[in-house]
CSV table of C-alpha atoms in Angstrom, one decimal:
chain,number,residue,atom,x,y,z
A,1,MET,CA,-23.0,25.2,21.4
A,2,SER,CA,-20.5,25.5,18.6
A,3,SER,CA,-21.5,24.2,15.2
A,4,PRO,CA,-20.1,20.7,14.2
A,5,ARG,CA,-16.8,20.6,12.4
A,6,THR,CA,-17.0,19.5,8.8
A,7,VAL,CA,-15.4,16.3,7.6
A,8,ASP,CA,-12.9,18.2,5.5
A,9,GLU,CA,-11.9,20.4,8.4
A,10,HIS,CA,-11.2,17.4,10.7
A,11,ARG,CA,-9.3,15.6,7.9
A,12,ALA,CA,-7.0,18.7,7.8
A,13,VAL,CA,-6.5,18.7,11.6
A,14,VAL,CA,-5.6,15.0,11.7
A,15,ALA,CA,-3.3,15.3,8.7
A,16,ALA,CA,-1.3,18.0,10.4
A,17,LEU,CA,-0.4,15.7,13.3
A,18,LEU,CA,1.9,13.6,11.1
A,19,ASP,CA,5.0,15.1,9.5
A,20,PRO,CA,6.5,13.5,6.4
A,21,MET,CA,8.3,10.3,7.5
A,22,PRO,CA,12.2,10.4,7.2
A,23,ALA,CA,14.0,8.1,4.9
A,24,GLU,CA,15.7,4.9,5.8
A,25,ASP,CA,17.7,2.3,3.8
A,26,VAL,CA,16.2,-1.2,3.6
A,27,PRO,CA,17.4,-4.2,1.6
A,28,VAL,CA,15.8,-4.5,-1.8
A,29,VAL,CA,14.4,-7.9,-0.9
A,30,HIS,CA,12.5,-6.3,2.0
A,31,ALA,CA,11.2,-3.2,0.2
A,32,ARG,CA,7.9,-4.5,-1.2
A,33,GLY,CA,5.1,-2.1,-0.4
A,34,ARG,CA,7.4,0.6,0.8
A,35,VAL,CA,7.4,4.2,-0.7
A,36,LEU,CA,10.6,5.3,-2.4
A,37,ALA,CA,12.2,8.4,-0.7
A,38,ALA,CA,14.6,9.3,-3.6
A,39,ASP,CA,15.1,8.7,-7.3
A,40,VAL,CA,16.9,5.5,-8.2
A,41,VAL,CA,19.5,6.1,-10.9
A,42,ALA,CA,20.8,3.2,-13.0
A,43,GLY,CA,24.5,2.4,-12.3
A,44,VAL,CA,24.6,0.1,-15.3
A,45,ALA,CA,22.8,-0.2,-18.6
A,46,LEU,CA,20.1,-2.8,-19.2
A,47,PRO,CA,21.1,-4.9,-20.9
A,48,SER,CA,24.7,-4.2,-19.9
A,49,PHE,CA,26.0,-6.0,-23.0
A,50,ASP,CA,24.7,-7.2,-26.3
A,51,ASN,CA,23.1,-10.6,-25.6
A,52,SER,CA,21.1,-13.3,-27.3
A,53,ALA,CA,17.3,-13.3,-27.2
A,54,MET,CA,17.1,-16.9,-28.3
A,55,ASP,CA,18.8,-20.3,-28.0
A,56,GLY,CA,20.5,-20.6,-31.4
A,57,TYR,CA,23.7,-19.6,-33.3
A,58,ALA,CA,25.5,-16.4,-33.4
A,59,VAL,CA,26.5,-15.5,-37.0
A,60,ARG,CA,27.4,-12.8,-39.4
A,61,ALA,CA,24.2,-12.0,-41.3
A,62,ALA,CA,26.3,-11.5,-44.5
A,63,ASP,CA,27.4,-15.1,-44.3
A,64,CYS,CA,23.8,-16.4,-44.4
A,65,THR,CA,22.3,-14.4,-47.3
A,66,ASP,CA,22.3,-17.4,-49.6
A,67,ALA,CA,20.6,-19.7,-47.0
A,68,PRO,CA,20.4,-22.5,-46.7
A,69,VAL,CA,24.1,-22.6,-45.9
A,70,GLU,CA,26.4,-24.7,-43.7
A,71,LEU,CA,28.8,-23.1,-41.2
A,72,PRO,CA,31.4,-24.7,-38.9
A,73,VAL,CA,30.6,-24.3,-35.2
A,74,GLU,CA,33.7,-23.0,-33.4
A,75,ALA,CA,32.5,-22.3,-29.9
A,76,ASP,CA,29.7,-22.8,-27.3
A,77,ILE,CA,28.5,-19.7,-25.4
A,78,PRO,CA,26.3,-20.5,-22.4
A,79,ALA,CA,24.8,-17.7,-20.4
A,80,GLY,CA,27.4,-16.4,-18.0
A,81,ARG,CA,30.5,-17.2,-20.0
A,82,THR,CA,32.8,-14.2,-19.8
A,83,ASP,CA,35.7,-15.3,-22.0
A,84,VAL,CA,33.8,-15.2,-25.3
A,85,PRO,CA,36.0,-15.6,-28.4
A,86,PRO,CA,35.4,-13.4,-31.4
A,87,LEU,CA,33.4,-14.8,-34.3
A,88,ARG,CA,35.5,-15.4,-37.4
A,89,PRO,CA,34.0,-14.8,-40.8
A,90,GLY,CA,32.3,-17.8,-42.3
A,91,THR,CA,31.7,-19.5,-38.9
A,92,ALA,CA,29.0,-19.8,-36.2
A,93,HIS,CA,29.0,-20.0,-32.4
A,94,ARG,CA,26.3,-22.0,-30.6
A,95,ILE,CA,24.7,-19.5,-28.1
A,96,MET,CA,22.2,-19.7,-25.3
A,97,THR,CA,19.5,-17.1,-24.3
A,98,GLY,CA,21.1,-14.3,-22.4
A,99,ALA,CA,24.6,-15.1,-23.4
A,100,LEU,CA,27.1,-12.4,-24.5
A,101,VAL,CA,27.0,-12.0,-28.3
A,102,PRO,CA,30.6,-12.5,-29.5
A,103,PRO,CA,32.5,-9.7,-31.2
A,104,GLY,CA,32.0,-9.9,-34.9
A,105,ALA,CA,28.5,-11.4,-34.8
A,106,ASP,CA,25.5,-9.2,-35.7
A,107,ALA,CA,22.6,-11.7,-35.6
A,108,VAL,CA,21.3,-14.8,-33.9
A,109,VAL,CA,19.6,-17.6,-35.8
A,110,PRO,CA,17.1,-19.5,-33.6
A,111,VAL,CA,17.8,-23.2,-33.2
A,112,GLU,CA,14.4,-23.9,-34.8
A,113,GLN,CA,15.7,-22.4,-38.1
A,114,THR,CA,18.7,-24.8,-38.1
A,115,ASP,CA,19.4,-28.5,-37.9
A,116,GLY,CA,20.9,-28.1,-34.4
A,117,GLY,CA,24.3,-29.3,-35.5
A,118,LEU,CA,27.2,-29.3,-33.0
A,119,ASP,CA,30.3,-29.3,-35.3
A,120,ARG,CA,28.6,-27.9,-38.4
A,121,VAL,CA,25.2,-26.2,-38.5
A,122,ARG,CA,22.8,-25.8,-41.4
A,123,VAL,CA,21.1,-22.4,-41.4
A,124,SER,CA,17.8,-22.6,-43.4
A,125,VAL,CA,16.6,-19.0,-43.0
A,126,ALA,CA,18.7,-15.9,-43.7
A,127,PRO,CA,18.7,-13.6,-40.6
A,128,ALA,CA,18.5,-9.8,-40.9
A,129,PRO,CA,21.3,-7.9,-39.2
A,130,GLY,CA,20.4,-7.4,-35.5
A,131,ALA,CA,18.0,-10.3,-35.5
A,132,HIS,CA,17.4,-11.7,-32.0
A,133,VAL,CA,20.1,-9.6,-30.5
A,134,ARG,CA,19.3,-7.5,-27.4
A,135,ARG,CA,21.5,-4.4,-27.7
A,136,ALA,CA,23.2,-2.9,-24.6
A,137,GLY,CA,21.2,-0.1,-23.2
A,138,GLU,CA,18.1,-0.6,-25.3
A,139,ASP,CA,16.0,-0.9,-22.1
A,140,VAL,CA,17.8,1.4,-19.7
A,141,ARG,CA,20.9,3.5,-20.2
A,142,GLU,CA,23.5,4.1,-17.5
A,143,GLY,CA,22.5,7.2,-15.6
A,144,ASP,CA,18.8,6.9,-16.4
A,145,VAL,CA,16.3,7.4,-13.6
A,146,VAL,CA,14.5,4.1,-13.4
A,147,LEU,CA,12.3,4.8,-10.4
A,148,ARG,CA,11.0,8.1,-9.1
A,149,ALA,CA,10.7,9.2,-5.5
A,150,GLY,CA,7.1,8.5,-4.3
A,151,THR,CA,6.9,5.2,-6.2
A,152,VAL,CA,5.2,2.4,-4.3
A,153,LEU,CA,7.6,-0.6,-4.6
A,154,GLY,CA,6.0,-3.8,-6.1
A,155,ALA,CA,7.6,-6.8,-7.7
A,156,PRO,CA,8.5,-5.1,-11.0
A,157,GLN,CA,10.1,-2.1,-9.3
A,158,ILE,CA,12.1,-4.3,-7.0
A,159,GLY,CA,13.2,-6.3,-10.0
A,160,VAL,CA,14.5,-3.2,-11.9
A,161,ALA,CA,16.2,-1.9,-8.8
A,162,ALA,CA,18.1,-5.2,-8.3
A,163,ALA,CA,18.9,-5.3,-12.1
A,164,VAL,CA,20.7,-2.0,-11.9
A,165,GLY,CA,22.7,-3.2,-9.0
A,166,ARG,CA,20.9,-1.7,-5.9
A,167,GLU,CA,21.4,-3.7,-2.8
A,168,THR,CA,19.4,-1.3,-0.6
A,169,LEU,CA,16.8,1.3,-1.4
A,170,PRO,CA,15.9,4.6,0.4
A,171,VAL,CA,12.3,4.4,1.6
A,172,ARG,CA,10.0,6.4,3.9
A,173,ARG,CA,10.1,5.0,7.4
A,174,ARG,CA,6.8,3.5,8.4
A,175,PRO,CA,4.8,5.6,10.9
A,176,ARG,CA,4.8,4.0,14.3
A,177,VAL,CA,1.3,4.0,15.6
A,178,LEU,CA,0.3,3.0,19.2
A,179,VAL,CA,-3.2,1.6,19.1
A,180,LEU,CA,-5.3,1.6,22.3
A,181,SER,CA,-8.9,0.7,22.9
A,182,THR,CA,-10.5,1.5,26.2
A,183,GLY,CA,-13.4,0.2,28.2
A,184,SER,CA,-13.7,-1.8,31.4
A,185,GLU,CA,-16.2,-4.0,29.6
A,186,LEU,CA,-13.6,-5.4,27.2
A,187,VAL,CA,-12.3,-8.9,27.6
A,188,ALA,CA,-9.5,-10.7,25.6
A,189,PRO,CA,-10.8,-13.2,23.1
A,190,GLY,CA,-10.6,-16.7,24.4
A,191,ARG,CA,-11.6,-15.9,27.9
A,192,PRO,CA,-15.2,-16.5,29.2
A,193,LEU,CA,-17.6,-13.5,29.1
A,194,ARG,CA,-19.4,-12.3,32.2
A,195,PRO,CA,-22.7,-10.4,31.9
A,196,GLY,CA,-22.1,-6.9,30.5
A,197,GLN,CA,-18.7,-7.9,29.0
A,198,ILE,CA,-17.7,-8.1,25.3
A,199,TYR,CA,-14.6,-9.3,23.4
A,200,GLU,CA,-12.2,-6.5,22.5
A,201,SER,CA,-12.2,-6.1,18.7
A,202,ASN,CA,-11.4,-2.5,17.9
A,203,GLY,CA,-7.8,-2.8,18.8
A,204,PRO,CA,-7.0,-5.7,16.5
A,205,MET,CA,-9.2,-4.1,13.8
A,206,LEU,CA,-7.4,-0.7,13.9
A,207,ALA,CA,-4.0,-2.3,14.2
A,208,ALA,CA,-4.7,-4.3,11.0
A,209,ALA,CA,-5.9,-1.1,9.4
A,210,VAL,CA,-2.7,0.7,10.3
A,211,GLU,CA,-0.6,-2.0,8.8
A,212,ASP,CA,-2.7,-2.1,5.7
A,213,ALA,CA,-2.2,1.7,5.3
A,214,GLY,CA,1.6,1.2,5.5
A,215,GLY,CA,2.1,2.0,9.1
A,216,CYS,CA,3.7,-0.1,11.9
A,217,ALA,CA,1.1,-0.8,14.6
A,218,GLU,CA,1.6,-1.7,18.2
A,219,LEU,CA,-1.5,-2.8,20.2
A,220,LEU,CA,-1.7,-1.7,23.8
A,221,ARG,CA,-4.6,-3.4,25.4
A,222,PHE,CA,-6.7,-3.3,28.6
A,223,VAL,CA,-5.4,0.0,30.0
A,224,PRO,CA,-7.4,0.8,33.2
A,225,ASP,CA,-10.4,3.2,33.0
A,226,ASP,CA,-8.7,5.5,35.5
A,227,VAL,CA,-7.2,8.8,34.3
A,228,GLU,CA,-4.0,8.6,36.4
A,229,GLN,CA,-3.3,4.9,35.6
A,230,PHE,CA,-4.2,5.6,31.9
A,231,LEU,CA,-1.7,8.5,31.6
A,232,GLY,CA,0.9,6.6,33.6
A,233,ARG,CA,0.7,3.6,31.3
A,234,LEU,CA,1.1,5.8,28.3
A,235,ARG,CA,4.0,7.9,29.7
A,236,GLU,CA,5.8,4.6,30.5
A,237,ARG,CA,5.2,3.3,27.0
A,238,VAL,CA,6.3,6.4,25.0
A,239,SER,CA,9.4,6.8,27.2
A,240,ASP,CA,10.5,3.3,26.1
A,241,ALA,CA,10.5,3.9,22.3
A,242,PRO,CA,9.4,6.6,19.9
A,243,VAL,CA,5.8,6.8,18.7
A,244,ASP,CA,4.5,8.9,15.8
A,245,LEU,CA,0.8,8.7,16.6
A,246,LEU,CA,-1.4,7.5,19.3
A,247,LEU,CA,-4.7,6.1,18.1
A,248,THR,CA,-7.5,5.4,20.6
A,249,SER,CA,-11.0,4.1,20.3
A,250,GLY,CA,-13.7,4.6,22.9
A,251,GLY,CA,-14.0,7.0,25.8
A,252,VAL,CA,-14.9,10.1,23.7
A,253,SER,CA,-18.6,10.5,24.0
A,254,ALA,CA,-20.6,12.9,26.2
A,255,GLY,CA,-21.4,10.3,29.0
A,256,ALA,CA,-19.7,9.6,32.3
A,257,TYR,CA,-16.6,7.4,32.6
A,258,GLU,CA,-15.1,8.7,29.3
A,259,VAL,CA,-11.4,8.1,30.3
A,260,VAL,CA,-9.9,9.3,27.0
A,261,LYS,CA,-11.7,12.6,27.1
A,262,ASP,CA,-11.1,13.1,30.8
A,263,ALA,CA,-7.4,12.4,30.4
A,264,PHE,CA,-6.7,14.5,27.3
A,265,ARG,CA,-9.2,17.4,27.1
A,266,GLU,CA,-7.0,19.7,29.2
A,267,ARG,CA,-3.8,18.3,27.7
A,268,GLY,CA,-4.0,19.5,24.1
A,269,VAL,CA,-6.6,17.3,22.5
A,270,GLU,CA,-9.7,19.0,21.2
A,271,PHE,CA,-12.9,17.0,21.3
A,272,VAL,CA,-15.5,17.9,18.7
A,273,LYS,CA,-18.6,16.8,16.9
A,274,VAL,CA,-18.0,16.1,13.2
A,275,ALA,CA,-20.9,16.5,10.8
A,276,MET,CA,-20.8,12.8,9.7
A,277,GLN,CA,-22.5,9.5,10.4
A,278,PRO,CA,-21.3,7.2,11.7
A,279,GLY,CA,-18.4,8.7,13.7
A,280,GLY,CA,-19.7,12.0,15.0
A,281,PRO,CA,-17.6,12.3,18.3
A,282,GLN,CA,-13.9,12.8,17.4
A,283,GLY,CA,-10.8,14.2,19.0
A,284,ALA,CA,-7.3,15.2,17.8
A,285,GLY,CA,-4.3,17.1,19.1
A,286,ARG,CA,-0.8,16.9,20.5
A,287,VAL,CA,-0.1,16.0,24.1
A,288,ASP,CA,3.1,17.6,25.6
A,289,GLU,CA,3.2,15.1,28.5
A,290,LEU,CA,3.6,12.3,26.0
A,291,GLY,CA,6.5,14.0,24.1
A,292,GLY,CA,4.2,16.1,21.9
A,293,ILE,CA,3.0,13.1,19.9
A,294,GLY,CA,-0.1,13.4,17.8
A,295,VAL,CA,-3.2,11.8,19.3
A,296,VAL,CA,-6.3,10.8,17.4
A,297,THR,CA,-9.3,9.6,19.4
A,298,LEU,CA,-12.0,7.6,17.6
A,299,PRO,CA,-15.5,6.6,18.7
A,300,GLY,CA,-15.8,3.2,20.4
A,301,ASN,CA,-18.6,1.7,18.3
A,302,PRO,CA,-16.8,-0.6,15.9
A,303,VAL,CA,-18.3,0.7,12.6
A,304,SER,CA,-17.8,4.3,13.7
A,305,SER,CA,-14.2,3.5,14.6
A,306,HIS,CA,-13.4,1.8,11.3
A,307,VAL,CA,-15.2,4.4,9.2
A,308,SER,CA,-13.4,7.2,11.1
A,309,PHE,CA,-10.1,5.5,10.4
A,310,GLU,CA,-10.9,5.3,6.7
A,311,VAL,CA,-12.0,8.9,6.5
A,312,PHE,CA,-9.3,10.6,8.7
A,313,VAL,CA,-6.4,8.4,9.7
A,314,ARG,CA,-5.6,6.3,6.6
A,315,PRO,CA,-5.1,9.2,4.2
A,316,ALA,CA,-3.0,11.0,6.9
A,317,LEU,CA,-0.7,7.9,7.3
A,318,ARG,CA,-0.3,7.4,3.5
A,319,SER,CA,0.4,11.1,3.0
A,320,ALA,CA,3.1,11.0,5.6
A,321,LEU,CA,4.6,8.2,3.7
A,322,GLY,CA,4.7,10.3,0.5
A,323,HIS,CA,2.2,7.9,-1.1
A,324,PRO,CA,1.2,9.1,-4.5
A,325,HIS,CA,-2.4,7.9,-3.9
A,326,PRO,CA,-3.3,8.5,-0.2
A,327,GLU,CA,-7.0,8.2,-0.9
A,328,ARG,CA,-9.0,5.0,-1.5
A,329,PRO,CA,-9.9,4.5,-5.2
A,330,VAL,CA,-13.2,6.2,-6.0
A,331,VAL,CA,-15.7,5.2,-8.6
A,332,THR,CA,-19.2,6.4,-9.4
A,333,ALA,CA,-21.8,3.6,-8.9
A,334,THR,CA,-25.5,3.5,-9.5
A,335,LEU,CA,-27.6,3.1,-6.3
A,336,GLY,CA,-29.7,0.0,-6.5
A,337,GLU,CA,-32.3,1.1,-3.9
A,338,ARG,CA,-33.8,4.1,-2.3
A,339,TRP,CA,-32.1,5.8,0.6
A,340,ARG,CA,-32.8,8.5,3.2
A,341,SER,CA,-30.1,10.4,5.0
A,342,PRO,CA,-30.1,13.0,7.8
A,343,ALA,CA,-29.7,16.6,6.8
A,344,GLY,CA,-26.4,18.3,7.7
A,345,ARG,CA,-24.3,15.1,8.1
A,346,ARG,CA,-22.2,13.3,5.5
A,347,GLN,CA,-23.0,9.7,5.6
A,348,PHE,CA,-20.7,6.8,4.9
A,349,ARG,CA,-22.9,3.8,4.2
A,350,ARG,CA,-21.4,0.3,3.8
A,351,GLY,CA,-22.2,-1.3,0.5
A,352,VAL,CA,-21.6,-4.2,-1.9
A,353,LEU,CA,-21.0,-3.7,-5.6
A,354,ASP,CA,-22.6,-5.7,-8.4
A,355,ALA,CA,-19.8,-5.6,-11.0
A,356,SER,CA,-22.1,-6.9,-13.8
A,357,ASN,CA,-24.2,-3.7,-13.8
A,358,GLY,CA,-22.3,-1.2,-11.7
A,359,THR,CA,-24.9,-1.0,-9.0
A,360,VAL,CA,-24.3,-0.7,-5.2
A,361,ARG,CA,-26.6,-1.7,-2.4
A,362,GLU,CA,-26.3,-1.3,1.4
A,363,VAL,CA,-25.1,-4.2,3.4
A,364,GLY,CA,-26.6,-4.3,6.9
A,365,GLY,CA,-27.8,-0.9,7.9
A,366,PRO,CA,-26.5,2.5,9.0
A,367,ALA,CA,-26.2,1.6,12.7
A,368,SER,CA,-22.7,1.9,14.1
A,369,HIS,CA,-22.6,-1.5,15.9
A,370,LEU,CA,-23.1,-3.8,12.9
A,371,LEU,CA,-19.6,-5.3,12.7
A,372,GLY,CA,-20.8,-8.4,10.9
A,373,SER,CA,-22.2,-6.3,8.1
A,374,LEU,CA,-19.0,-4.2,8.0
A,375,ALA,CA,-17.0,-7.3,7.4
A,376,ARG,CA,-19.1,-8.0,4.3
A,377,ALA,CA,-18.8,-4.5,2.9
A,378,GLU,CA,-16.8,-3.9,-0.3
A,379,CYS,CA,-17.1,-0.2,-0.3
A,380,LEU,CA,-18.2,3.0,1.5
A,381,VAL,CA,-20.9,5.0,-0.3
A,382,VAL,CA,-20.8,8.7,0.4
A,383,VAL,CA,-24.0,10.7,0.9
A,384,PRO,CA,-23.3,14.5,1.0
A,385,GLU,CA,-24.4,16.7,3.9
A,386,ASP,CA,-27.1,18.5,1.8
A,387,VAL,CA,-28.7,15.3,0.5
A,388,THR,CA,-31.6,13.8,2.4
A,389,GLU,CA,-33.0,11.4,-0.1
A,390,LEU,CA,-31.5,9.3,-2.9
A,391,SER,CA,-33.7,7.5,-5.4
A,392,GLU,CA,-32.9,4.2,-7.0
A,393,GLY,CA,-30.7,4.8,-10.0
A,394,SER,CA,-28.9,7.8,-8.4
A,395,ALA,CA,-25.2,8.2,-9.1
A,396,VAL,CA,-23.2,7.9,-5.9
A,397,GLU,CA,-19.5,8.4,-4.9
A,398,THR,CA,-18.1,5.0,-3.9
A,399,TRP,CA,-14.8,4.3,-2.1
A,400,LEU,CA,-13.4,0.9,-2.9
A,401,LEU,CA,-12.1,-0.8,0.2
A,402,ASP,CA,-9.9,-3.3,-1.5
A,403,GLY,CA,-7.9,-0.9,-3.5
């Protein structure tokens, strides 16, 4: 019997199944959460013109050095006015925040430092030249790179892209992932259960995980546990529309009626034991009969399936997107209890963090069917292969699941 594949070896195998995603243009308003595929260059400066930082009065600073002074108000300049008249010496223009500073003015006096006059204004504080004036290009100059390729687009990034005039943005296309869970014992939620049946949960769970990682998931449910029907259904689906990855759960163990293994083991998918717990039985490869798409087969136990996704599939999807941080955020926490771990297998234990003292404790136990405990977990705690015992107070690598 061959030795188990290491976690890192299998991560590399899965990552190789997904090529970098091509670019596509999407409207700026729909780009949140997407990964930028090319630099964004400013087509205009920010600000694009000298404008007022305050509601007040545009003046020449030299006219106000002997403040308090009174000046005639010769124009009103609301934000958006384009026909702004020049400021004559010895006068003021009432101006609003964001409005174009008139030619000839070199300062803005806030309304709070005046009497607020409409025909004449009394300026009580002498402004310095440049006071409360936002200069053209002081934030961004025309031709500056405002966003780099690989940037994950959030609200501020979308804001600056729109501000420099971008209607669309080039982003990495989301990987299209077909999610399939197998098992004749599975029943759709909402239907009555018969003895020996369970509600199907892995499909919705993995589809949600794909979406959270940045992919586009399609859930294919209740495919028959018959090899020919199984393959026929998949051939029909992949011929309808392109798929980047097929992700299955269940049907990969050593027992009988393992339809995924029976269907794929002679068709390009290698089934292996990975030195980890939970999630030992894994499979990955390309299936020519399905157009050469990558196939990743995960165990059927829900905790094993989810942990396997986190370890192998999530970083592969995010790397294909060009994401700058494909891995979960990692912190070092202090173990709040004593643990034992099997030799030769990397454990991924589910935990909860105490932010007040930086300690982590296990939620539920290590068994791979404890889905309720998984739902309460805030992190995965990694126990290396060569560690069989951890004492309370040990430093442990901790993956944050909400990062």
